[in-house]
Amino acid sequence: MELIRHGGARAAAALAAPGAVGGISAGRAVGRERGAVSRSSPGAVRADLEDVFRRDYPLVVGVAARVLGSRDQAEDVAQDVFLSFGHSAVPAGEARGWLSVAAAHTALNLLRSGRRRASREEFSAVAQDAVVSDVADAVVTREERRRVRTALAQLPRKQAVALVLRHSGLSYTEVAAALDLSPGSVGTTVRRAESALRKELNRHASSL
Amino acid sequence: MRHPSDGVLRRLLDEPAGVSDADRAHLTGCPQCLGTLATMRTDATALDSALAPQGSPDVDAAWRRLSAATAEPERVATPARAGRFRPAMRRPVVAAVAAAVVLTGAGTAAANDWLQIFRTEQVQPVALSTADLIALPDLSAYGDVVVTGDGDLRTVDDAAAAEAESGLELPEVADLPRGISGEPTYQVGSEISATFTFSADRAAQAAAAAGETLPPAPAGLDGATVRMVAGPGVAQAWESSAGVPALVVGRAVAPTAYSSGVPFETVRDHLLSLPGLPDDVAAQLSTFTADGGTLPLPVPSDRVSTSTAEVDGVQATVLGLDELSMSAVVWVDEGVVTAVAGSLDVDEVLSVAQGLR
């Protein structure tokens, strides 16, 4: 039953979970569960699932892909997130923010756990780098992409999520609502994250 | 004139309309701010490229995949959600073990009314490998699981409000560990309960789907119900200077279970015999005595080290997650579970726990 899942998350916070680092993620985990517990029958899927899915799936994959760098993995994350959403009672108006935050957290947990599978996609990414023609891609090498993600995993969780949400196209107001920040502090949070990641990139670049 | 903050400058890059006229006016005449803005733009552009995903997903194919997943009866009750990546918190094993916990409290024969059969008295880590966590069967495949209550945590203003809303005495931290300071945030969660009704049909189906043969269900098990209640709970969290949660001290009313129907030994033994539960885990669980009220805490043995220590005259379980530089200590006293966890070493966490007032 779900007892330990709920009671444990509340009572013991970070207790049993590698990945549930302290209050934020534990709190998030419980928050994310909220919808799931309010279902009345196990098989019920919310009626607006398909509409929301078709509208927001690319966004959710984009959020997870920015964290993970792998579209295959990002699509797996998106499936999980929508499955949760399908059983939740999250108000339709909050769906976009909820889905984005859930995708970011799930992807960050996966990134952090280091259990990244070697996928076909990563091989094809190598191949793509070899023949890449896009200027931005040529500048940003695969190595840099890898480093930026390592650094992303080490950022304070709120900064990492704010950064990814913003770069995935959510507005400042949306990021603020989704992360329970004041709209004024979104810019500060995003800027801090960018500054830290850029420093990381430059540090490596200059040491090469 | 005062320079706009970094946050305002950053927003100006993305949403000029979201910035006040005064700030925009300042910028046109301030080389310093323009310089900062240029750096921000370079950083933002570089990161946007570094993070940019390649290609776009096939929404139709993805929808078919999701539809298939929601159409499977065994899976709908427990969406895979974030769980796949957070084994200890979310995997079905937690469910299976939780049920086993409840049932090990048994000792009393059937009753017509709800009967308290288990009250958490202590905690015991049950080591599982990560592979086991993924392999175990989900209880919802064996019957109906209905959860009532709001699992959400609410932030409240201060300690007094936290105590008033939860009805629990908030543990007071005497000395904060080095590197942690300031005021904590307070969160409260209300009571929540879960009811599991065993279904012999469902169990047989689940087993068949997994290619396993289910042991025959004992008489009277079909339709038997177990109800578990936990909470309310309260937590206080301190952030480090970097904004990371550094220390969490939480307390909650420990899980208690009630039953109506068949004798507990019957259900317990049957659950323990279900295919998928590793033999050693089953053996470990079945030794939890009926009157001990031991709450097994499933932890991935390959990631977490466990030990015991004494806190306030009670045996506490100490968990160390070396790879994340995290530790936790948890204990139960008179039906209340208290946990201290943080990005600290084991000694520091224990010292906080032992210093609670």
JSON list of N, CA and C in Angstrom, two decimals, chain B residues 128 130 133 153 174 180 186 191 215 227 254 266 293 310 312 321 338 340 345 354:
[
{"chain": "B", "resi": 128, "resn": "LEU", "atom": "N", "xyz": [17.34, -4.43, 0.52]},
{"chain": "B", "resi": 128, "resn": "LEU", "atom": "CA", "xyz": [16.96, -5.02, -0.75]},
{"chain": "B", "resi": 128, "resn": "LEU", "atom": "C", "xyz": [17.95, -4.51, -1.78]},
{"chain": "B", "resi": 130, "resn": "THR", "atom": "N", "xyz": [18.75, -3.05, -5.48]},
{"chain": "B", "resi": 130, "resn": "THR", "atom": "CA", "xyz": [17.94, -2.22, -6.36]},
{"chain": "B", "resi": 130, "resn": "THR", "atom": "C", "xyz": [17.17, -3.07, -7.36]},
{"chain": "B", "resi": 133, "resn": "LEU", "atom": "N", "xyz": [13.99, -4.24, -5.90]},
{"chain": "B", "resi": 133, "resn": "LEU", "atom": "CA", "xyz": [13.00, -3.18, -5.79]},
{"chain": "B", "resi": 133, "resn": "LEU", "atom": "C", "xyz": [12.20, -3.07, -7.07]},
{"chain": "B", "resi": 153, "resn": "LEU", "atom": "N", "xyz": [1.79, 18.32, 1.59]},
{"chain": "B", "resi": 153, "resn": "LEU", "atom": "CA", "xyz": [2.38, 19.06, 2.69]},
{"chain": "B", "resi": 153, "resn": "LEU", "atom": "C", "xyz": [2.05, 20.53, 2.50]},
{"chain": "B", "resi": 174, "resn": "ALA", "atom": "N", "xyz": [18.42, 21.84, 19.51]},
{"chain": "B", "resi": 174, "resn": "ALA", "atom": "CA", "xyz": [19.19, 22.61, 20.48]},
{"chain": "B", "resi": 174, "resn": "ALA", "atom": "C", "xyz": [20.34, 23.35, 19.79]},
{"chain": "B", "resi": 180, "resn": "ILE", "atom": "N", "xyz": [24.87, 25.43, 9.11]},
{"chain": "B", "resi": 180, "resn": "ILE", "atom": "CA", "xyz": [23.42, 25.60, 8.98]},
{"chain": "B", "resi": 180, "resn": "ILE", "atom": "C", "xyz": [22.97, 26.67, 9.96]},
{"chain": "B", "resi": 186, "resn": "TYR", "atom": "N", "xyz": [8.35, 25.59, 8.07]},
{"chain": "B", "resi": 186, "resn": "TYR", "atom": "CA", "xyz": [7.54, 24.59, 8.75]},
{"chain": "B", "resi": 186, "resn": "TYR", "atom": "C", "xyz": [6.50, 24.03, 7.79]},
{"chain": "B", "resi": 191, "resn": "GLU", "atom": "N", "xyz": [-3.65, 13.68, 8.28]},
{"chain": "B", "resi": 191, "resn": "GLU", "atom": "CA", "xyz": [-3.75, 12.22, 8.36]},
{"chain": "B", "resi": 191, "resn": "GLU", "atom": "C", "xyz": [-4.12, 11.63, 7.01]},
{"chain": "B", "resi": 215, "resn": "PRO", "atom": "N", "xyz": [0.19, -19.24, -5.33]},
{"chain": "B", "resi": 215, "resn": "PRO", "atom": "CA", "xyz": [-0.19, -20.24, -4.34]},
{"chain": "B", "resi": 215, "resn": "PRO", "atom": "C", "xyz": [-1.69, -20.11, -4.08]},
{"chain": "B", "resi": 227, "resn": "ARG", "atom": "N", "xyz": [-6.82, -1.85, 6.85]},
{"chain": "B", "resi": 227, "resn": "ARG", "atom": "CA", "xyz": [-6.79, -0.41, 6.73]},
{"chain": "B", "resi": 227, "resn": "ARG", "atom": "C", "xyz": [-5.61, 0.13, 7.51]},
{"chain": "B", "resi": 254, "resn": "ALA", "atom": "N", "xyz": [2.90, 7.60, 13.88]},
{"chain": "B", "resi": 254, "resn": "ALA", "atom": "CA", "xyz": [3.39, 6.42, 13.16]},
{"chain": "B", "resi": 254, "resn": "ALA", "atom": "C", "xyz": [2.23, 5.58, 12.63]},
{"chain": "B", "resi": 266, "resn": "THR", "atom": "N", "xyz": [-3.00, -15.41, 8.33]},
{"chain": "B", "resi": 266, "resn": "THR", "atom": "CA", "xyz": [-3.40, -15.97, 7.05]},
{"chain": "B", "resi": 266, "resn": "THR", "atom": "C", "xyz": [-3.00, -15.04, 5.92]},
{"chain": "B", "resi": 293, "resn": "GLY", "atom": "N", "xyz": [5.49, -4.72, 16.54]},
{"chain": "B", "resi": 293, "resn": "GLY", "atom": "CA", "xyz": [5.09, -3.53, 15.81]},
{"chain": "B", "resi": 293, "resn": "GLY", "atom": "C", "xyz": [6.25, -2.90, 15.06]},
{"chain": "B", "resi": 310, "resn": "GLU", "atom": "N", "xyz": [21.36, 4.78, 19.98]},
{"chain": "B", "resi": 310, "resn": "GLU", "atom": "CA", "xyz": [20.33, 5.08, 20.96]},
{"chain": "B", "resi": 310, "resn": "GLU", "atom": "C", "xyz": [20.02, 6.57, 20.95]},
{"chain": "B", "resi": 312, "resn": "ASP", "atom": "N", "xyz": [17.53, 9.13, 23.03]},
{"chain": "B", "resi": 312, "resn": "ASP", "atom": "CA", "xyz": [16.54, 9.36, 24.06]},
{"chain": "B", "resi": 312, "resn": "ASP", "atom": "C", "xyz": [16.03, 8.05, 24.66]},
{"chain": "B", "resi": 321, "resn": "LEU", "atom": "N", "xyz": [23.82, 7.55, 3.33]},
{"chain": "B", "resi": 321, "resn": "LEU", "atom": "CA", "xyz": [23.88, 7.47, 1.87]},
{"chain": "B", "resi": 321, "resn": "LEU", "atom": "C", "xyz": [25.16, 8.17, 1.44]},
{"chain": "B", "resi": 338, "resn": "THR", "atom": "N", "xyz": [9.97, 9.88, 14.60]},
{"chain": "B", "resi": 338, "resn": "THR", "atom": "CA", "xyz": [10.71, 11.12, 14.42]},
{"chain": "B", "resi": 338, "resn": "THR", "atom": "C", "xyz": [11.90, 10.83, 13.51]},
{"chain": "B", "resi": 340, "resn": "VAL", "atom": "N", "xyz": [15.42, 12.62, 11.54]},
{"chain": "B", "resi": 340, "resn": "VAL", "atom": "CA", "xyz": [16.32, 13.74, 11.29]},
{"chain": "B", "resi": 340, "resn": "VAL", "atom": "C", "xyz": [17.15, 13.34, 10.09]},
{"chain": "B", "resi": 345, "resn": "ASP", "atom": "N", "xyz": [27.08, 14.35, 7.90]},
{"chain": "B", "resi": 345, "resn": "ASP", "atom": "CA", "xyz": [27.54, 12.99, 8.14]},
{"chain": "B", "resi": 345, "resn": "ASP", "atom": "C", "xyz": [26.75, 12.39, 9.31]},
{"chain": "B", "resi": 354, "resn": "GLN", "atom": "N", "xyz": [20.04, 13.52, 19.06]},
{"chain": "B", "resi": 354, "resn": "GLN", "atom": "CA", "xyz": [20.18, 13.35, 20.50]},
{"chain": "B", "resi": 354, "resn": "GLN", "atom": "C", "xyz": [20.00, 14.65, 21.26]}
]
